[in-house]
Coordinates of C-alpha atoms and ligand atoms in Angstrom, one line a residue:
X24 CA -17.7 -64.8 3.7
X25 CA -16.7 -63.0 7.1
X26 CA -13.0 -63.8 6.3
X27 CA -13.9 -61.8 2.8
X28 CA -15.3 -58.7 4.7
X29 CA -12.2 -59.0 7.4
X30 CA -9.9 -58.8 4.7
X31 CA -12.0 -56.0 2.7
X32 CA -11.5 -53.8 6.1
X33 CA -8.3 -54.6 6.6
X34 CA -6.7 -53.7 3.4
X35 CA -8.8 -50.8 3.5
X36 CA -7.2 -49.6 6.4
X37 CA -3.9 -50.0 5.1
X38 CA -5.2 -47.9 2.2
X39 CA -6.2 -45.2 4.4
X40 CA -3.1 -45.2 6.3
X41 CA -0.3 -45.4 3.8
X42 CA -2.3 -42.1 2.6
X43 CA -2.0 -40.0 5.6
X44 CA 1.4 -41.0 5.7
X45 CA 1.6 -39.2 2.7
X46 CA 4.9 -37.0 2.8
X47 CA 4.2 -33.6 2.1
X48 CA 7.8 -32.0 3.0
X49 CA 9.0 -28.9 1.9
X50 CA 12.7 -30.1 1.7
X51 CA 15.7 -28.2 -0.5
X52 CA 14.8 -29.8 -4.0
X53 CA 11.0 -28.4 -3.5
X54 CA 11.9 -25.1 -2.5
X55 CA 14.6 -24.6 -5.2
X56 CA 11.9 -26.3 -7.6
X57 CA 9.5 -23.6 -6.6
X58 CA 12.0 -20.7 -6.6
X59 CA 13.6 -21.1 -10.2
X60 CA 10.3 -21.4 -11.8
X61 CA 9.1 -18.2 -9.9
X62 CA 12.3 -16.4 -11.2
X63 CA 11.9 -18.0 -14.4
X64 CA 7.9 -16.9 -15.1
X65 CA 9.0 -13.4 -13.9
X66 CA 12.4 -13.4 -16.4
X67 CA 10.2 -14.2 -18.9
X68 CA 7.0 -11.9 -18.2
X69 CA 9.4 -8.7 -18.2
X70 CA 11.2 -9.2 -21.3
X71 CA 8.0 -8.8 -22.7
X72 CA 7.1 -6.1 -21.1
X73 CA 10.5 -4.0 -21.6
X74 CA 11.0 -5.1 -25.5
X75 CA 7.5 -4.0 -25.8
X76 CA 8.1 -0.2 -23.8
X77 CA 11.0 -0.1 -26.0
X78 CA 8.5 -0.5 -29.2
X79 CA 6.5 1.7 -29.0
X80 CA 5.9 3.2 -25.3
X81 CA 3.3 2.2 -22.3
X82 CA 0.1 2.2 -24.9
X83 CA 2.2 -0.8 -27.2
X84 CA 2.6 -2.5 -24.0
X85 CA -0.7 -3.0 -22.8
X86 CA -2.0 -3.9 -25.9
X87 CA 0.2 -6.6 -26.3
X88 CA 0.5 -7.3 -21.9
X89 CA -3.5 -7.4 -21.5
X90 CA -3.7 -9.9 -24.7
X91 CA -0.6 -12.3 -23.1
X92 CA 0.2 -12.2 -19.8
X93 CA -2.6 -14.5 -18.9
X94 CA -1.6 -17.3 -21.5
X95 CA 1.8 -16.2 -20.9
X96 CA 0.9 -17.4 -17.3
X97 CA -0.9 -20.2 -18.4
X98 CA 1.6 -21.8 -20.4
X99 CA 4.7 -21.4 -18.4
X100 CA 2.4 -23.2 -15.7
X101 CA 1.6 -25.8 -18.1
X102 CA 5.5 -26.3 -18.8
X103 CA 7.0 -26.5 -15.1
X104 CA 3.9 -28.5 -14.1
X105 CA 2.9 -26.4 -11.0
X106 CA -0.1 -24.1 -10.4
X107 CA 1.2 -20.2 -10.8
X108 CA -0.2 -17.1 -11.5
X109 CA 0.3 -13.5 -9.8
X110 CA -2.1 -12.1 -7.7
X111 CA -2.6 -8.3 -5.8
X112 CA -5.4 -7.3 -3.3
X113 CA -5.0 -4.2 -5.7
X114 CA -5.7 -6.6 -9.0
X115 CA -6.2 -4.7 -12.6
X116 CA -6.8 -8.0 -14.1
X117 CA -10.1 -9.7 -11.7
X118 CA -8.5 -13.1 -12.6
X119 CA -5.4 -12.3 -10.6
X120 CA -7.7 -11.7 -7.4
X121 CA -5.8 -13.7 -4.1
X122 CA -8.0 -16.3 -2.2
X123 CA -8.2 -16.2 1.3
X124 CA -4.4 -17.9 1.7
X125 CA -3.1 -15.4 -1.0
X126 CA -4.5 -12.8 0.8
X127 CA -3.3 -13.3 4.2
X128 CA 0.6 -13.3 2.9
X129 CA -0.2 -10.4 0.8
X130 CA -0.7 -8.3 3.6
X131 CA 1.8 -10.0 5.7
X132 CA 4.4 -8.9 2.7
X133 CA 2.7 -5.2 3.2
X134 CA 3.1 -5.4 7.0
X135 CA 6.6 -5.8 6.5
X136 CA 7.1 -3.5 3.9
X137 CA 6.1 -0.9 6.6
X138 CA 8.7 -2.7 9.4
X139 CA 11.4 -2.7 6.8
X140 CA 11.7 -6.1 6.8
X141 CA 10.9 -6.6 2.9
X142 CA 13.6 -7.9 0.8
X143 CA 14.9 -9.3 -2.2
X144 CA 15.0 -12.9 -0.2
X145 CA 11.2 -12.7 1.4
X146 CA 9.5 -15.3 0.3
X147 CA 7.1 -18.3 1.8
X148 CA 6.9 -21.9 2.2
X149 CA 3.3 -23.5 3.3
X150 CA 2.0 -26.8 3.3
X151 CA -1.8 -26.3 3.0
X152 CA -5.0 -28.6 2.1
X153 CA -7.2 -27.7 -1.3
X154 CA -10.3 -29.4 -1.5
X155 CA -8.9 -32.4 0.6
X156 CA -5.6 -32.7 -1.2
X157 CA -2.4 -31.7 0.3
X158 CA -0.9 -29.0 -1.4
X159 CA 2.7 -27.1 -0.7
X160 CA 2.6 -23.1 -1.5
X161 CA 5.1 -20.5 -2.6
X162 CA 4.4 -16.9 -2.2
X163 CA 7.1 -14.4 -3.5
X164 CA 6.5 -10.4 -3.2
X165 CA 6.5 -8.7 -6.7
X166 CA 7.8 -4.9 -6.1
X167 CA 6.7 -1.9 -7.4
X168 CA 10.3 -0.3 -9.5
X169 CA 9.9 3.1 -11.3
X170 CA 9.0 1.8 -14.7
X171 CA 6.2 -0.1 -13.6
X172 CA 4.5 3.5 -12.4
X173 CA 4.1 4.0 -15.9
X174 CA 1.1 1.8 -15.6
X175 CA 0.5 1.5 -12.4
X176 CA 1.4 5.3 -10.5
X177 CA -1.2 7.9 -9.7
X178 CA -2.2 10.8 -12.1
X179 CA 1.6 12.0 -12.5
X180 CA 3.0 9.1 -13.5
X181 CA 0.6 7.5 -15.7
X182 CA -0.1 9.3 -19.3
X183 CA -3.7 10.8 -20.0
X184 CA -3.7 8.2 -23.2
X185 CA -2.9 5.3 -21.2
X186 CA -5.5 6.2 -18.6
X187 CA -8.0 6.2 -21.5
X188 CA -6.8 2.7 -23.1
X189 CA -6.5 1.2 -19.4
X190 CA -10.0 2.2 -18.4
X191 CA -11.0 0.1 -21.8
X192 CA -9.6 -2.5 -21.2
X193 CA -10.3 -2.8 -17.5
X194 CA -13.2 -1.1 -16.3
X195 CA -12.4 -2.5 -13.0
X196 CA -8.9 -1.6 -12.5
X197 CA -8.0 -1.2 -8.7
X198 CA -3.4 -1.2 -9.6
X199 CA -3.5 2.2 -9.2
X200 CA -1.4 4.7 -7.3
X201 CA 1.5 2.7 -6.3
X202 CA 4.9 3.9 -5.5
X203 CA 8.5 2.9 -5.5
X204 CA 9.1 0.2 -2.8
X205 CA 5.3 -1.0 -2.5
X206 CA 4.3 -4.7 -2.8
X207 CA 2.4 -4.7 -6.4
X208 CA 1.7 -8.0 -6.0
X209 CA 3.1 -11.7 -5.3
X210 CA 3.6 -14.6 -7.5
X211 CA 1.1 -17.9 -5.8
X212 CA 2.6 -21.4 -6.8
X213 CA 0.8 -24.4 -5.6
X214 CA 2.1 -27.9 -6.0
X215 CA 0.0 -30.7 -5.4
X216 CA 1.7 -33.2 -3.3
X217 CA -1.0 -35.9 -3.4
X218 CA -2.0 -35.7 -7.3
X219 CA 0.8 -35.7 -9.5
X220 CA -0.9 -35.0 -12.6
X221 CA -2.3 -31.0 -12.7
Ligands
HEC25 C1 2.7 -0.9 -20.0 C2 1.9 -0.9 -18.8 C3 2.4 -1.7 -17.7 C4 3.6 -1.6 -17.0 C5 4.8 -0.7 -17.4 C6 3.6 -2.5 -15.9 N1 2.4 -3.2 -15.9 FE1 1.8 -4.5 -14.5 N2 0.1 -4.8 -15.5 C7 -0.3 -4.2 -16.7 C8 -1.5 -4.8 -17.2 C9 -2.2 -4.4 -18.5 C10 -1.8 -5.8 -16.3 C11 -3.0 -6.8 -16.4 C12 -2.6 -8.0 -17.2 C13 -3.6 -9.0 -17.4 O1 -4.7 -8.7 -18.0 O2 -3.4 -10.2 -16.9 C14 -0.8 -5.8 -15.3 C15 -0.8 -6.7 -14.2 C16 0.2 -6.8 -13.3 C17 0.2 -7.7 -12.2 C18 -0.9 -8.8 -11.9 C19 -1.9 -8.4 -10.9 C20 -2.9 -7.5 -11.4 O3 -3.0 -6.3 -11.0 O4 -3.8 -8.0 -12.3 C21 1.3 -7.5 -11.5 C22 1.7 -8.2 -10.2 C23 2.0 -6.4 -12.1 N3 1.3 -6.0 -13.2 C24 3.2 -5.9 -11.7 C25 4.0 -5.0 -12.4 C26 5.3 -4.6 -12.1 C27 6.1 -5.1 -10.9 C28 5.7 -3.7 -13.1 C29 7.1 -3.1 -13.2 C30 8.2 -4.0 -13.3 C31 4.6 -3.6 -14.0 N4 3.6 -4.3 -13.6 C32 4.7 -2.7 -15.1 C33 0.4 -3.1 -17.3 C34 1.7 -2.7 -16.9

């Protein structure tokens, strides 16, 4: 019986161990993992975006952006297997709102923005814990361009018709009054290093 429980602890320890010694590495074949399926998601988001300017204008492209680009999201996530969505601490949609590690880097990518030190290559590598399980994270800055200020300028760039249809659709709407050069957002990846299946 004591020989039972010795055994019991024993390979319970061994359990316990080979789990911390979980790997959770951010080597080359994570980070370019990460990376194309940021570039990916965003290839894909703004070809819907411009066919749909093209179409018929900013008013087309809401209708159609507010009803897909969270199951747009959603199922690119689902099809590279890793957690993604975009996020602002100026968020139009309230599901894209950062938590407290999104929002950190988010004002980190504004910081620099002000130091000149933005650029096409910022991005950032993190190995984090979420609810006990290890996690890596990928934050990439979205940029504001000058099509986007269509949508998301002040008064002068963004039509009296689209300002009616935006404040219907989000009553909430804080992705206002950007410029050229400002950090609109970022795109979050999490992948979960410890549960595979997510
Ligand atoms: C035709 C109008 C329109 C244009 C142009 C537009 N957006 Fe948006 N944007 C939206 C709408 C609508 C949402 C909310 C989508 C949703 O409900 O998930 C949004 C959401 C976002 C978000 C997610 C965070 C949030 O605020 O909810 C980011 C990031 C973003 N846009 C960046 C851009 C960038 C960068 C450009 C230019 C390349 C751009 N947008 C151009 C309408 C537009």
């Amino acid at each position: 019986m004591r020989k039972a429980i010795i055994l019991t602890v024993f390979l319970f320890a061994v359990f316990l161990l080979s789990r911390c010694s979980e790997p959770a590495e951010i080597n080359e074949t994570v980070k370019n993992e990460m990376r194309s399926a940021a570039k990916g998601f965003m290839t894909e988001l703004k070809g819907v975006l411009v066919a749909n300017m093209k179409n018929g204008g900013p008013v087309k492209a809401i209708t159609v952006c507010s009803d897909t680009a969270q199951e747009l999201t959603k199922n690119y996530a689902g099809k590279v297997k890793l957690n993604l969505r975009r996020v602002s601490l100026k968020a139009r949609n309230p599901k894209d709102t950062p938590d407290d590690f999104e929002r950190e880097f988010l004002l980190k990518f504004d910081e620099m923005k002000i130091q000149n030190k933005l650029s096409d290559k910022t991005e950032i590598f993190k190995i984090d814990e979420i609810d006990g399980k290890k996690v890596i994270r990928y934050m990439k800055p979205i940029i504001t361009k000058a099509v986007c200020l269509n949508c998301h300028g002040d008064d002068n760039h963004v039509k009296p018709e689209v300002q009616k249809l935006l404040k219907e659709k989000y009553p909430h709407d804080t992705a206002r009054n950007y410029k050229e050069g400002d950090v609109r957002g970022a795109i979050s990846i999490i992948k979960y290093v410890t549960q595979v299946n997510r």
